[in-house]
Amino acid sequence: MKVDISLEDMDLSEFKGKATYEQIKTYVLEQTGLKVSSLYIAQIKKKCGLDVRENFNLPKSENARQP
């Protein structure tokens, strides 16, 4: 079965707000019982192509590894 969905006809006004990291953590904890870190949320957002704000706590060396 093939389904075509046009986003132009849908009312997306309720989805315009952005969830905070604390809201995401609370949601994940309630749904799965897992605690997630802000770093993990940022990595997933980056992997999915979502907007991630610039990190102001950058490492001092160029060879710093990310966990």
PDB file of C-alpha atoms in Angstrom:
ATOM      1  CA  MET A   1       0.000   0.000   0.000  1.00  0.00           C
ATOM      2  CA  LYS A   2       1.387   3.364  -0.976  1.00  0.00           C
ATOM      3  CA  VAL A   3       0.367   6.509   0.891  1.00  0.00           C
ATOM      4  CA  ASP A   4       1.161  10.069  -0.175  1.00  0.00           C
ATOM      5  CA  ILE A   5       1.059  12.750   2.513  1.00  0.00           C
ATOM      6  CA  SER A   6       1.275  16.446   1.780  1.00  0.00           C
ATOM      7  CA  LEU A   7       2.570  18.557   4.671  1.00  0.00           C
ATOM      8  CA  GLU A   8       1.130  21.675   3.047  1.00  0.00           C
ATOM      9  CA  ASP A   9      -2.438  20.601   3.860  1.00  0.00           C
ATOM     10  CA  MET A  10      -1.698  19.704   7.481  1.00  0.00           C
ATOM     11  CA  ASP A  11      -1.962  22.061  10.452  1.00  0.00           C
ATOM     12  CA  LEU A  12       1.478  21.821  12.062  1.00  0.00           C
ATOM     13  CA  SER A  13       1.094  24.818  14.369  1.00  0.00           C
ATOM     14  CA  GLU A  14       1.081  22.637  17.492  1.00  0.00           C
ATOM     15  CA  PHE A  15       4.471  21.183  16.513  1.00  0.00           C
ATOM     16  CA  LYS A  16       6.221  24.542  16.102  1.00  0.00           C
ATOM     17  CA  GLY A  17       7.413  24.655  19.723  1.00  0.00           C
ATOM     18  CA  LYS A  18      10.721  23.045  20.534  1.00  0.00           C
ATOM     19  CA  ALA A  19      11.223  20.574  23.350  1.00  0.00           C
ATOM     20  CA  THR A  20      13.900  21.365  25.890  1.00  0.00           C
ATOM     21  CA  TYR A  21      16.513  18.832  26.856  1.00  0.00           C
ATOM     22  CA  GLU A  22      14.822  18.426  30.248  1.00  0.00           C
ATOM     23  CA  GLN A  23      11.489  17.688  28.545  1.00  0.00           C
ATOM     24  CA  ILE A  24      13.183  15.109  26.311  1.00  0.00           C
ATOM     25  CA  LYS A  25      14.881  13.481  29.322  1.00  0.00           C
ATOM     26  CA  THR A  26      11.575  13.313  31.215  1.00  0.00           C
ATOM     27  CA  TYR A  27       9.743  11.850  28.210  1.00  0.00           C
ATOM     28  CA  VAL A  28      12.381   9.166  27.614  1.00  0.00           C
ATOM     29  CA  LEU A  29      12.403   8.263  31.321  1.00  0.00           C
ATOM     30  CA  GLU A  30       8.605   7.937  31.394  1.00  0.00           C
ATOM     31  CA  GLN A  31       8.381   5.935  28.154  1.00  0.00           C
ATOM     32  CA  THR A  32      11.364   3.613  28.508  1.00  0.00           C
ATOM     33  CA  GLY A  33      12.619   3.927  32.075  1.00  0.00           C
ATOM     34  CA  LEU A  34      16.058   4.978  30.803  1.00  0.00           C
ATOM     35  CA  LYS A  35      18.002   8.064  31.835  1.00  0.00           C
ATOM     36  CA  VAL A  36      19.724   9.847  28.955  1.00  0.00           C
ATOM     37  CA  SER A  37      22.369  12.565  29.045  1.00  0.00           C
ATOM     38  CA  SER A  38      22.283  15.914  27.271  1.00  0.00           C
ATOM     39  CA  LEU A  39      25.314  14.805  25.251  1.00  0.00           C
ATOM     40  CA  TYR A  40      23.436  11.759  23.939  1.00  0.00           C
ATOM     41  CA  ILE A  41      20.420  13.884  22.999  1.00  0.00           C
ATOM     42  CA  ALA A  42      22.677  16.323  21.128  1.00  0.00           C
ATOM     43  CA  GLN A  43      24.422  13.468  19.282  1.00  0.00           C
ATOM     44  CA  ILE A  44      21.094  11.978  18.169  1.00  0.00           C
ATOM     45  CA  LYS A  45      19.789  15.385  17.067  1.00  0.00           C
ATOM     46  CA  LYS A  46      22.958  15.935  15.034  1.00  0.00           C
ATOM     47  CA  LYS A  47      22.720  12.444  13.521  1.00  0.00           C
ATOM     48  CA  CYS A  48      19.085  13.086  12.493  1.00  0.00           C
ATOM     49  CA  GLY A  49      19.933  16.467  10.993  1.00  0.00           C
ATOM     50  CA  LEU A  50      18.064  18.530  13.585  1.00  0.00           C
ATOM     51  CA  ASP A  51      19.258  21.932  14.761  1.00  0.00           C
ATOM     52  CA  VAL A  52      21.808  21.755  17.555  1.00  0.00           C
ATOM     53  CA  ARG A  53      23.125  24.894  19.146  1.00  0.00           C
ATOM     54  CA  GLU A  54      26.846  25.551  19.137  1.00  0.00           C
ATOM     55  CA  ASN A  55      28.697  24.211  22.156  1.00  0.00           C
ATOM     56  CA  PHE A  56      30.490  26.943  24.067  1.00  0.00           C
ATOM     57  CA  ASN A  57      32.396  24.447  26.209  1.00  0.00           C
ATOM     58  CA  LEU A  58      34.737  23.312  23.445  1.00  0.00           C
ATOM     59  CA  PRO A  59      37.843  21.201  24.169  1.00  0.00           C
ATOM     60  CA  LYS A  60      41.156  23.019  24.321  1.00  0.00           C
ATOM     61  CA  SER A  61      43.085  20.473  22.256  1.00  0.00           C
ATOM     62  CA  GLU A  62      42.337  19.464  18.685  1.00  0.00           C
ATOM     63  CA  ASN A  63      42.769  15.752  19.434  1.00  0.00           C
ATOM     64  CA  ALA A  64      40.085  15.598  22.138  1.00  0.00           C
ATOM     65  CA  ARG A  65      37.909  12.509  21.774  1.00  0.00           C
ATOM     66  CA  GLN A  66      34.180  12.580  22.304  1.00  0.00           C
ATOM     67  CA  PRO A  67      32.730   9.759  24.460  1.00  0.00           C
TER      68      PRO A  67
END
